[in-house]
Coordinates of C-alpha atoms in Angstrom, one line a residue:
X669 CA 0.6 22.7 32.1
X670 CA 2.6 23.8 29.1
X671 CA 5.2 20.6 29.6
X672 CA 3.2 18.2 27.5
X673 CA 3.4 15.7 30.6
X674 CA 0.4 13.8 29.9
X675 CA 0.3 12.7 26.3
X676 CA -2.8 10.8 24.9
X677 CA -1.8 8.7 21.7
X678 CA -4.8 8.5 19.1
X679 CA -4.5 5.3 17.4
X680 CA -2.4 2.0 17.8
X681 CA -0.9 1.5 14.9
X682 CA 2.9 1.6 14.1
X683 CA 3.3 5.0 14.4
X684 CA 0.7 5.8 17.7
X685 CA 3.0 2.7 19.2
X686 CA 6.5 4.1 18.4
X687 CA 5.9 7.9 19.6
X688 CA 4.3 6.5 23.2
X689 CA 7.1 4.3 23.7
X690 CA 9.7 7.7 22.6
X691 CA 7.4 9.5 25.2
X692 CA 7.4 7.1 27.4
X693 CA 11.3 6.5 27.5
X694 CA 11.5 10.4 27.8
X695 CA 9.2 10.5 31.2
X696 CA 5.9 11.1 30.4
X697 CA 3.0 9.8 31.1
X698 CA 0.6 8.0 28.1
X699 CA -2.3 6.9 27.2
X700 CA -3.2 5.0 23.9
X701 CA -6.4 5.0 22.6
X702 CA -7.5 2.4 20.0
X703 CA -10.6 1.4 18.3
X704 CA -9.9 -2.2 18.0
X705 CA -8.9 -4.8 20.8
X706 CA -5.5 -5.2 19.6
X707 CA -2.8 -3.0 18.6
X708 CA -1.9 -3.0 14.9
X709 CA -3.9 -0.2 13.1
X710 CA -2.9 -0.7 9.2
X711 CA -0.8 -4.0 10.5
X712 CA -4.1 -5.6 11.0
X713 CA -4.8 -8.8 12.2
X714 CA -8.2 -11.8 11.1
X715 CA -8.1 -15.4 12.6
X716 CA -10.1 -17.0 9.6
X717 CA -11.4 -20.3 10.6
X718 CA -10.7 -23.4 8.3
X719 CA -13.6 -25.4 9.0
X720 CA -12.5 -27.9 11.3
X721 CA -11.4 -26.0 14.5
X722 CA -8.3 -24.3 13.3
X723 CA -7.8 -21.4 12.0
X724 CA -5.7 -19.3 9.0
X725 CA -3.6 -16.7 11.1
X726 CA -4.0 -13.5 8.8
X727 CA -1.9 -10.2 8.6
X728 CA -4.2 -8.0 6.2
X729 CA -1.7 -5.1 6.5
X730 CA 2.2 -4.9 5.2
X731 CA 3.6 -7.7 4.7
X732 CA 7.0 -6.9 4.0
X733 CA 9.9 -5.9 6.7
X734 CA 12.9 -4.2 6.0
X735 CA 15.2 -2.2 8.8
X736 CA 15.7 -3.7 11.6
X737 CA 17.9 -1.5 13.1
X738 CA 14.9 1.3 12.7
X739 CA 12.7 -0.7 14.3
X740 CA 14.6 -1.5 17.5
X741 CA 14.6 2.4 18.0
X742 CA 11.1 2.5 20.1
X743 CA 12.2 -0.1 21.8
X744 CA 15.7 1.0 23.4
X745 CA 13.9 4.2 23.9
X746 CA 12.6 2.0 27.0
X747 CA 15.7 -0.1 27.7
X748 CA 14.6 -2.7 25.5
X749 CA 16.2 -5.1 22.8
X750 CA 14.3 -5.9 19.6
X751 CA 15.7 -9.7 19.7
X752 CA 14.2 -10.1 23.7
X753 CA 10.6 -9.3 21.8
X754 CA 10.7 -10.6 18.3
X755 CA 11.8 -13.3 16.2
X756 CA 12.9 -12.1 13.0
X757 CA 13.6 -14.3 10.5
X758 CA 15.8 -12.8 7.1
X759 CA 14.3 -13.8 3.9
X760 CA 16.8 -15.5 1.6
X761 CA 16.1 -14.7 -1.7
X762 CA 13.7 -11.9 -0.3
X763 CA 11.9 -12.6 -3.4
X764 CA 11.2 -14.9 -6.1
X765 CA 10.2 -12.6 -9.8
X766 CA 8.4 -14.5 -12.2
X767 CA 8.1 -13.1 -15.6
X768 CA 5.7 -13.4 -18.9
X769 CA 8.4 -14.9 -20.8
X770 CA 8.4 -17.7 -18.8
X771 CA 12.2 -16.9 -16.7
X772 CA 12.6 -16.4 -12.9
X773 CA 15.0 -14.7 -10.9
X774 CA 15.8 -15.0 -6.9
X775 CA 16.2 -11.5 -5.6
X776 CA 19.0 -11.9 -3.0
X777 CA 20.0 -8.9 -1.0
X778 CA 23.7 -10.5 -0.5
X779 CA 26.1 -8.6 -2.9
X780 CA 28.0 -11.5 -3.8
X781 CA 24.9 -13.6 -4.5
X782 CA 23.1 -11.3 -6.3
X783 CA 25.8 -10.7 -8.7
X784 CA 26.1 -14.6 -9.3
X785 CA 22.4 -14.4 -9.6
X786 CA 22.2 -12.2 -12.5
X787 CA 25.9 -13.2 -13.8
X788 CA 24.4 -16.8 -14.3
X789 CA 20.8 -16.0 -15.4
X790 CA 21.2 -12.6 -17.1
X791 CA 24.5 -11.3 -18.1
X792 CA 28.1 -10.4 -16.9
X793 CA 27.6 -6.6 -18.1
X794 CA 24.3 -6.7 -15.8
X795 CA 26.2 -8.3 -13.1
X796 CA 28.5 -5.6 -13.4
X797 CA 26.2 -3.1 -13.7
X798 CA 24.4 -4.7 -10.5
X799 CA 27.4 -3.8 -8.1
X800 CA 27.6 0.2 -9.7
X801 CA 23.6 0.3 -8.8
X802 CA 24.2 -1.1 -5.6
X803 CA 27.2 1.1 -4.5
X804 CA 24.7 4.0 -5.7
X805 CA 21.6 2.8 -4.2
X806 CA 23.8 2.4 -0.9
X807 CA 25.1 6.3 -1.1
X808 CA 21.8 7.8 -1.6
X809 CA 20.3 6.2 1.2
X810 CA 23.4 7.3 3.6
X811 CA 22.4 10.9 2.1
X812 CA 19.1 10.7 2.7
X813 CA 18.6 9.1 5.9
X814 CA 19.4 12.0 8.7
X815 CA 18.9 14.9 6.4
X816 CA 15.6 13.8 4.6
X817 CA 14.2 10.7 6.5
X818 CA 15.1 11.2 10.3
X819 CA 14.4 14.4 10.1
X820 CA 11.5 16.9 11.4
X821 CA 10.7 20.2 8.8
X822 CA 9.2 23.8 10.1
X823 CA 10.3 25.1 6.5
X824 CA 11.3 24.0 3.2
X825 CA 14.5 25.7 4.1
X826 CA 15.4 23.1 6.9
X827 CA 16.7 20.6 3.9
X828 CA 19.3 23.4 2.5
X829 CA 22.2 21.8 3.5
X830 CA 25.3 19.9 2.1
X831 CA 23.6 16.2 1.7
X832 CA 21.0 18.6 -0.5
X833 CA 23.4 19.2 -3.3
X834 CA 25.1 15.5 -2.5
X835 CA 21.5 14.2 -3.7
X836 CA 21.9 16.0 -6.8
X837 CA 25.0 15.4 -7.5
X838 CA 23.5 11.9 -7.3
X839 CA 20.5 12.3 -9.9
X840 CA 18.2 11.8 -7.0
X841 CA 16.0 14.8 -8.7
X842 CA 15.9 13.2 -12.3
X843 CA 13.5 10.0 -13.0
X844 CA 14.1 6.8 -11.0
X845 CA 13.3 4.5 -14.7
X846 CA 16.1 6.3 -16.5
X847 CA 18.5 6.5 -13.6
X848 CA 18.2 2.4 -13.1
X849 CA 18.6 2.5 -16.6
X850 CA 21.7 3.5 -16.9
X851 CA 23.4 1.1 -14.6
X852 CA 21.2 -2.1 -16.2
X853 CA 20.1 -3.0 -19.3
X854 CA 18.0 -6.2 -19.0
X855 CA 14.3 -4.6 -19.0
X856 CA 13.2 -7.5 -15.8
X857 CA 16.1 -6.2 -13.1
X858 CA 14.7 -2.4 -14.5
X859 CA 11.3 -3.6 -13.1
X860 CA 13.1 -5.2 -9.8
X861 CA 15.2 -1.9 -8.5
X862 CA 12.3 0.0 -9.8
X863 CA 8.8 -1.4 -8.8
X864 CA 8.8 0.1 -5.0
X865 CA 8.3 3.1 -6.7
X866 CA 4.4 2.0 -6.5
X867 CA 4.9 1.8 -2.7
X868 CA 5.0 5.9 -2.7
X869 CA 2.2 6.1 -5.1
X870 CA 4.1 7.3 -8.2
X871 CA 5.1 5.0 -11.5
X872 CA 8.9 4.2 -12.0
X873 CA 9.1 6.8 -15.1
X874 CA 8.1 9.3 -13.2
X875 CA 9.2 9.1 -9.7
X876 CA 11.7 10.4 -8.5
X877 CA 15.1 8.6 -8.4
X878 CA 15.6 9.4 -4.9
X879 CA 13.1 7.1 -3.9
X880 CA 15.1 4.4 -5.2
X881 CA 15.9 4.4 -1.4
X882 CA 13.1 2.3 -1.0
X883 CA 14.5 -0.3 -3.3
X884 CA 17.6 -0.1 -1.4
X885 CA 15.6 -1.2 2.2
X886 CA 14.0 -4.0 -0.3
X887 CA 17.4 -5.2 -2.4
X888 CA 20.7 -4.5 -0.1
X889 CA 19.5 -3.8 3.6
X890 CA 17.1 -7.5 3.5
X891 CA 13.8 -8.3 4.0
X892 CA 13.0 -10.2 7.4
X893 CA 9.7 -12.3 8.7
X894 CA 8.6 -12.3 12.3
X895 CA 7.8 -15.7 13.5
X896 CA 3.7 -15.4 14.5
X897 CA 3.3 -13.2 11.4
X898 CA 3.9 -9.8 10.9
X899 CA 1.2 -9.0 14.1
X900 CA 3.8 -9.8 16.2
X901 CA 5.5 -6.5 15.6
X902 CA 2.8 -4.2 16.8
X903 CA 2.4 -6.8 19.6
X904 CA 5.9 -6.6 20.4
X905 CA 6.0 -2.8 20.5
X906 CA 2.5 -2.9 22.5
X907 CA 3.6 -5.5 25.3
X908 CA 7.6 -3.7 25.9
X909 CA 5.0 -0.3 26.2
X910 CA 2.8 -1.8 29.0
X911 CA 6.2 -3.0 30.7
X912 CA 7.4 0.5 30.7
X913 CA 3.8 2.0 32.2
X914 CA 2.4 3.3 29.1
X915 CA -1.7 2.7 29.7
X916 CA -3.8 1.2 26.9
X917 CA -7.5 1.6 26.2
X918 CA -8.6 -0.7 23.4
X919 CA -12.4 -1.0 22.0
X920 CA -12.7 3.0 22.5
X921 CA -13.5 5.4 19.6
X922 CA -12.1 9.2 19.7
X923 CA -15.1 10.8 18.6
X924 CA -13.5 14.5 19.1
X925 CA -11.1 17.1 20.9
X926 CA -11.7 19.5 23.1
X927 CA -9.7 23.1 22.7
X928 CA -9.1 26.2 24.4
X929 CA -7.7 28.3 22.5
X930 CA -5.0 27.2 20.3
X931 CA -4.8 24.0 22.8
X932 CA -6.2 20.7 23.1
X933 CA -7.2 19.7 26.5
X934 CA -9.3 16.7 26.3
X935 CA -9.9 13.7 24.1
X936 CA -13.4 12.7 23.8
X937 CA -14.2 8.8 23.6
X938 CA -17.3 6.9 23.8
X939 CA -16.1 6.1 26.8
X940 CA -15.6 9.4 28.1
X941 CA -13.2 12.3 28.6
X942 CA -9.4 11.9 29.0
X943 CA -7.2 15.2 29.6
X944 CA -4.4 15.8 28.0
X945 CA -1.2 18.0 27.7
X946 CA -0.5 17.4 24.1
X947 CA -1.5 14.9 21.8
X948 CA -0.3 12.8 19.0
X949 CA -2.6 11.9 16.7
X950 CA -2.3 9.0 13.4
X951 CA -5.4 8.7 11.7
X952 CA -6.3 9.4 7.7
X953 CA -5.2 13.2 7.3
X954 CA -9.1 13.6 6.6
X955 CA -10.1 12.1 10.3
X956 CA -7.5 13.9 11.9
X957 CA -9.0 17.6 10.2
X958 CA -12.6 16.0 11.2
X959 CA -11.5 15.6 14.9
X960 CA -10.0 19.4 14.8
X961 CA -13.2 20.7 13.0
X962 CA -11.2 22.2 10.5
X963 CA -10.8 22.3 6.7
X964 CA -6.8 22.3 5.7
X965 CA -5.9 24.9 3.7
X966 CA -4.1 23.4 0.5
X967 CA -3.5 25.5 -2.9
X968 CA -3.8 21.9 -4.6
X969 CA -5.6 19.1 -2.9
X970 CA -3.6 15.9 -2.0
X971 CA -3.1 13.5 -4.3
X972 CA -3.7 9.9 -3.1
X973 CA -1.9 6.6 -4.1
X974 CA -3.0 4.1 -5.6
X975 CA -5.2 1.0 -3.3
X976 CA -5.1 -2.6 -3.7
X977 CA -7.2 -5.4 -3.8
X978 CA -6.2 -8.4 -1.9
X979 CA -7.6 -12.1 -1.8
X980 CA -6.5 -14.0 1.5
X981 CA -6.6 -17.3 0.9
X982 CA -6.8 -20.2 3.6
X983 CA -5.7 -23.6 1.6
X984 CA -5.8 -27.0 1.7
X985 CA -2.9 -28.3 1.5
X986 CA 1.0 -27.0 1.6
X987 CA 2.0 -24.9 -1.8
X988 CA 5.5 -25.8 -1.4
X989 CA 6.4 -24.4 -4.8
X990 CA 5.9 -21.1 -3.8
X991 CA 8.6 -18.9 -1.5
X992 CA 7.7 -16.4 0.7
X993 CA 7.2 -13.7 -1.4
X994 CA 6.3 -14.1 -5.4
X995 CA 6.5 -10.7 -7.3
X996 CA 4.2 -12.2 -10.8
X997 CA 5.2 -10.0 -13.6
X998 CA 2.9 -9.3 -16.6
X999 CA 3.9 -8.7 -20.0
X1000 CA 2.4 -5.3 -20.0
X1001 CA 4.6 -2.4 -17.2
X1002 CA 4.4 1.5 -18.7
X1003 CA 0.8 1.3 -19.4
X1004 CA -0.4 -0.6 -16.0
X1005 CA 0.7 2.5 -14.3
X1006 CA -1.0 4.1 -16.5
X1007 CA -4.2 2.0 -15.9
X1008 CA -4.9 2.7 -12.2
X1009 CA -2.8 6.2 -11.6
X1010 CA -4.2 8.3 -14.5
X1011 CA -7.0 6.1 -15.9
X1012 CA -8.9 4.9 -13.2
X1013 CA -9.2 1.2 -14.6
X1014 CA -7.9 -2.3 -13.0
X1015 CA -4.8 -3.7 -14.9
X1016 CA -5.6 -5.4 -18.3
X1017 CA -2.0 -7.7 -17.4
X1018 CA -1.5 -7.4 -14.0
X1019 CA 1.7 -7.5 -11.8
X1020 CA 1.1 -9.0 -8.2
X1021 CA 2.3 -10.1 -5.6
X1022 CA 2.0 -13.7 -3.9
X1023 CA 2.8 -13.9 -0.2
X1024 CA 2.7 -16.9 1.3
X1025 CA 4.0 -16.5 5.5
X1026 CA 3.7 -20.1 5.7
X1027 CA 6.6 -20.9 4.0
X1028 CA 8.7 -19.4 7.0
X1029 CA 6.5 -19.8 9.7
X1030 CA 4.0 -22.7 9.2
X1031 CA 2.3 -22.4 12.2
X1032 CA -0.1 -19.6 10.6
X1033 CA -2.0 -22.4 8.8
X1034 CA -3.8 -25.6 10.1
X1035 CA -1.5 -28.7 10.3
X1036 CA -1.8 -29.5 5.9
X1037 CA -2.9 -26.8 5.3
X1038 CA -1.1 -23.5 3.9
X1039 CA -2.0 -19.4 3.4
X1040 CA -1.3 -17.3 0.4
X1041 CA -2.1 -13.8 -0.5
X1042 CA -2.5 -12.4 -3.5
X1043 CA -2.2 -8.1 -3.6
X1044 CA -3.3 -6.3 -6.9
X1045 CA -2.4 -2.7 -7.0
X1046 CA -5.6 -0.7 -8.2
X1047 CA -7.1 2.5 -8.7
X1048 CA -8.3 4.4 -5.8
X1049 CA -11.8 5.8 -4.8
X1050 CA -10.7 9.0 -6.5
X1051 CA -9.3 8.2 -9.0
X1052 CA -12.6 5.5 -10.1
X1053 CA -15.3 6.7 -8.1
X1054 CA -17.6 4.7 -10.2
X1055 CA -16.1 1.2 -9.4
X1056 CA -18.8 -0.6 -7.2
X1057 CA -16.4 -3.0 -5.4
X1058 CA -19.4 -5.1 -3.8
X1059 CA -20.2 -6.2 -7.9
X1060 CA -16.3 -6.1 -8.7
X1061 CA -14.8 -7.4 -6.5
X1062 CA -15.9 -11.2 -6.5
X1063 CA -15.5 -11.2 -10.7
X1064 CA -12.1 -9.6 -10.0
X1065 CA -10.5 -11.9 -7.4
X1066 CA -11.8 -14.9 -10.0
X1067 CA -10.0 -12.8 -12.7
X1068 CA -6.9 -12.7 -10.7
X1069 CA -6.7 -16.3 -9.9
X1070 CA -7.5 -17.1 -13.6
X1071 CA -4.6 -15.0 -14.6
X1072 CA -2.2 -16.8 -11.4
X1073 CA -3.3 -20.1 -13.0
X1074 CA -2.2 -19.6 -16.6
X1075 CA 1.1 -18.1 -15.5
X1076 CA 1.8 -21.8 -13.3
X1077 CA 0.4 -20.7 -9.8
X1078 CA -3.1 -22.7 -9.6
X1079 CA -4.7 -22.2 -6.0
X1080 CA -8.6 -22.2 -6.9
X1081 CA -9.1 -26.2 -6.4
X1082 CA -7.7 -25.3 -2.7
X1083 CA -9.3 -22.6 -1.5
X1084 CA -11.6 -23.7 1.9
X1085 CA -11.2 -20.4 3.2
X1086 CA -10.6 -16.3 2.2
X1087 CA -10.9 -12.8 3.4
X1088 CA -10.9 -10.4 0.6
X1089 CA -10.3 -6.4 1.0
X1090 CA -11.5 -4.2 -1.3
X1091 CA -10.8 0.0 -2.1
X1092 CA -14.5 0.0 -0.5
X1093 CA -12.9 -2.1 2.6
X1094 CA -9.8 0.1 3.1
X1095 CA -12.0 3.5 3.3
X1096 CA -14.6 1.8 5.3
X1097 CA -11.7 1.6 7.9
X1098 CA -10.7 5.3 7.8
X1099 CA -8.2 5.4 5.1
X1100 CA -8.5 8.3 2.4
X1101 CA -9.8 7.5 -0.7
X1102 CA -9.7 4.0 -0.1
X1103 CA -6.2 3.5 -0.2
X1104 CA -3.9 2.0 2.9
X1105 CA -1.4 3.8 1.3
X1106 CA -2.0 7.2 1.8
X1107 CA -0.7 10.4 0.4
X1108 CA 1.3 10.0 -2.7
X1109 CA 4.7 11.1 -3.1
X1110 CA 4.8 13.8 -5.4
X1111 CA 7.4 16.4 -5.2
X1112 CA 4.7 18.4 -3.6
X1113 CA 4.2 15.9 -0.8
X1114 CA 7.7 14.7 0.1
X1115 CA 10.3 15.9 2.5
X1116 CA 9.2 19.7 3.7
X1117 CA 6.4 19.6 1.0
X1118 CA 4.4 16.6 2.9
X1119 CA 1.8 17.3 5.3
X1120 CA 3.7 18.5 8.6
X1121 CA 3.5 16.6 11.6
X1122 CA 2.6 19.7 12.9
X1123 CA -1.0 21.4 13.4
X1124 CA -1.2 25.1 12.1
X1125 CA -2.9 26.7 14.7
X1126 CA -3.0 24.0 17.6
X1127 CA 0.7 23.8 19.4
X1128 CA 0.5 20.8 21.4
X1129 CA -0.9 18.4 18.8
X1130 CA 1.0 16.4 16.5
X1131 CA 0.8 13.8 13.9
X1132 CA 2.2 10.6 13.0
X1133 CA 1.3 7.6 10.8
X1134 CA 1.9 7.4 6.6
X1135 CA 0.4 10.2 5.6
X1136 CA 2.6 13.0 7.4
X1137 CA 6.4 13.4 7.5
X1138 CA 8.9 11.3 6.6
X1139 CA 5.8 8.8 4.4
X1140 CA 4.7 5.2 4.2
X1141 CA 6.6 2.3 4.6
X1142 CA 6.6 0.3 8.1
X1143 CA 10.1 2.3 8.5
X1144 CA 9.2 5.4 8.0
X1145 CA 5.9 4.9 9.8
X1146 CA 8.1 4.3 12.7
X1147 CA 10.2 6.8 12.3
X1148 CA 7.2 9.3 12.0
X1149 CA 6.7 8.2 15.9
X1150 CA 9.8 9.2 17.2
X1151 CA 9.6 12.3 15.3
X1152 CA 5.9 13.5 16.7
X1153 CA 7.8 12.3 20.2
X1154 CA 10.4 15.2 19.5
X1155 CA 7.8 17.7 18.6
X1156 CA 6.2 17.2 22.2
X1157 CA 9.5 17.5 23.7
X1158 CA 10.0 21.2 22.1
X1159 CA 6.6 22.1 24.5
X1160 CA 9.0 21.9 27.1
X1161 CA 8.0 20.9 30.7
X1162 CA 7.2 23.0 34.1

């Protein structure tokens, strides 16, 4: 059959979940096939008992949710409404920055009260200055968005179009630092618009100042909570997919394809054989070339992000001086970057963030108790090779909580539980070079430069996930579903 009729879905994560519900809202048959006995993938999920017969309700993936208009997408692609599955709650401030100077600031992603925000804690010329970076930020992710997000590449050619010179008439090709620079001068709202640079894997300074449409997801479009955690999203899209007829098999392991020709015809499991008319696959770029037998052919080898380390902790009692989500600053910010990108070394000052769910849904704790996390960006397994994370680690997450303590946020004396997740963790789960954020986005891995969702070679299997077109981000991770959903659709159907 040339139609791509049946479709078998490697992997339920975001992106495995959003192209079977696009194929399944476009008639075809799927099959999911996932590892674990839930759906999730990098939106993982650990019940960590507390000791007493309840237990911390974990997410060990993202933990921050922007676009909800993207992510109701899948769903109407089967009739559904995102509101009829999920709860989500908008964060107000989306987050609270604490600095090494002692000051704080409430990150709102209202207009009005952002520009009171910084008017009253900051300056009027900043205020200012606030609403010309937000008109901007607003613009370049109108330009971006059909033309450079939503949007499938066969050749770098595909993005020569008008929105291409409206982005650099734009300064989206210049540095994203300097670019925030010129619309604010205090040096803590530079590190606000600019830190989501880290998210693609490349320092403020040097990134590019198109991806500054990351900080306007973050800052202007809000940040949102799903009641039952951030689980509940891959839950949501997993239950509407079952409604619509869309078969899952949990607790199996792809250990390989079967070809003829330039075709795949069958995906192995431990559990056996399932045909298939074309497949979508969202594993690690590396798994995915180990499943093809293959070896990709790159002039320059990809370049990976930078990992994290994070400490889950399960406390007891409620740290009601926290918000949702606590961005910590250090002192230090240049030569961090520095540190794990180029250097290979942990941060010397480090900048983390503090997520504590509770404070919006309290039922992921124990009745008095509470849940924080604590996420240190950190070199990957490139990039330090030598760093044995089994020694490390423990030193490390006392080194953290040392440095949350002497900056006001002391949560050692109530720790009765924790799950911590190492560089060493993250590629013992698949992910390249031990980082969950995959491929970094270089110029020579964004847009029609990023690994195509399309297999040289095979025609009727596809990729989706973070490491292929449009890039990571639970947005864009959705996105990259519907797009492998269209590439199935170009097989046509007999």
């Amino acid at each position: 059959m040339a139609g791509g009729n049946h479709v078998v879905v490697v992997g339920a994560g975001l992106g495995g979940l959003t192209a079977a519900l696009h194929l399944r809202g476009a008639g075809r048959e799927v099959t999911v096939v996932e590892r674990d006995p839930f759906a999730g993938g990098r939106a993982g999920r650990i019940d960590l008992p507390d000791g007493r017969g309840g237990a911390f309700r974990l997410d060990t993936g993202p933990s921050v949710i922007t676009m909800p208009d993207l992510l109701e997408e899948p769903l109407t692609a089967v009739g559904e409404k995102l509101g009829d599955r999920l709860d989500l709650v908008r964060l107000d401030p989306a987050y609270h920055a604490r600095f090494a100077d002692g000051s704080e600031l409430r990150v709102h992603t209202d207009g009005d009260a952002m520009e009171q925000e910084i008017r009253e804690r900051v300056s009027a010329r900043d205020a200012d200055g606030y609403r010309r970076l937000r008109a901007w930020l607003t613009e370049l992710y109108g330009v971006q968005m059909a033309t450079f997000i939503d949007a499938n590449f066969d050749s770098p050619l595909d993005v020569l179009s008008p929105d291409l010179v409206r982005l650099g008439l734009l300064g989206g090709f210049g540095r994203l630092g300097p670019r925030i620079a010129k619309f604010i001068d205090d040096e803590r709202l530079r590190r606000i618009f600019s830190f989501q640079a880290l998210y693609a894997g490349v320092p403020p300074a040097k990134a590019l100042a198109a991806y500054a449409v990351i900080a306007y997801m973050d800052t202007i479009a809000g940040v949102y909570f799903p009641k039952g955690g951030v689980r509940a999203l891959p839950q949501a899209y997993a239950d509407a997919a079952v409604s619509a007829g869309v078969t899952f098999r949990y607790g199996t392991t792809v250990t390989g394809l079967t070809r003829s020709g330039s075709r795949v015809t069958a995906v192995e499991t431990d559990d056996g054989s399932i045909p298939a008319d074309a497949v979508v696959l969202t594993p690690d770029l590396p798994v995915v070339h180990r499943m093809l037998g293959r070896t990709p052919r790159r002039a320059v080898p990809l370049r990976w992000s930078p990992s994290a380390y994070v400490v889950h902790l399960g406390l007891d009692r409620p740290m009601t001086d926290l918000g949702h989500h606590t961005i910590s600053f250090g002192d230090a910010w240049a030569s961090t970057f520095d540190e794990i990108i180029t250097d290979g070394r942990l941060m010397s000052d480090p900048s983390l963030l503090i997520t504590r769910p509770t404070a919006t849904d309290p039922t992921l704790a124990p009745a008095g108790g509470d849940y924080v996390s604590v996420l240190a960006p950190c070199p990957n397994q490139d990039t330090a090779p030598d760093l044995d994370w089994d020694r490390v680690g423990p030193r490390y997450r006392d080194e953290l909580l040392g440095v949350l303590a002497g900056r006001g946020i002391d949560l050692g004396d109530h720790v009765v539980a924790e799950h911590r997740i190492s560089p060493a963790d993250w590629a013992g789960m698949g992910m390249a070079a031990g980082t969950p954020f995959s491929a970094a986005h270089t110029f020579a891995q964004t847009g029609p430069f990023r690994s195509s969702n399309r297999i040289r070679g095979v025609e009727n299997a596809f990729l989706a996930g973070c490491g292929t077109t449009p890039g990571v981000g639970v947005p864009t991770v959705v996105v990259s579903g519907k797009l492998a959903a269209e590439r199935v659709a170009t097989l046509g159907r007999s």
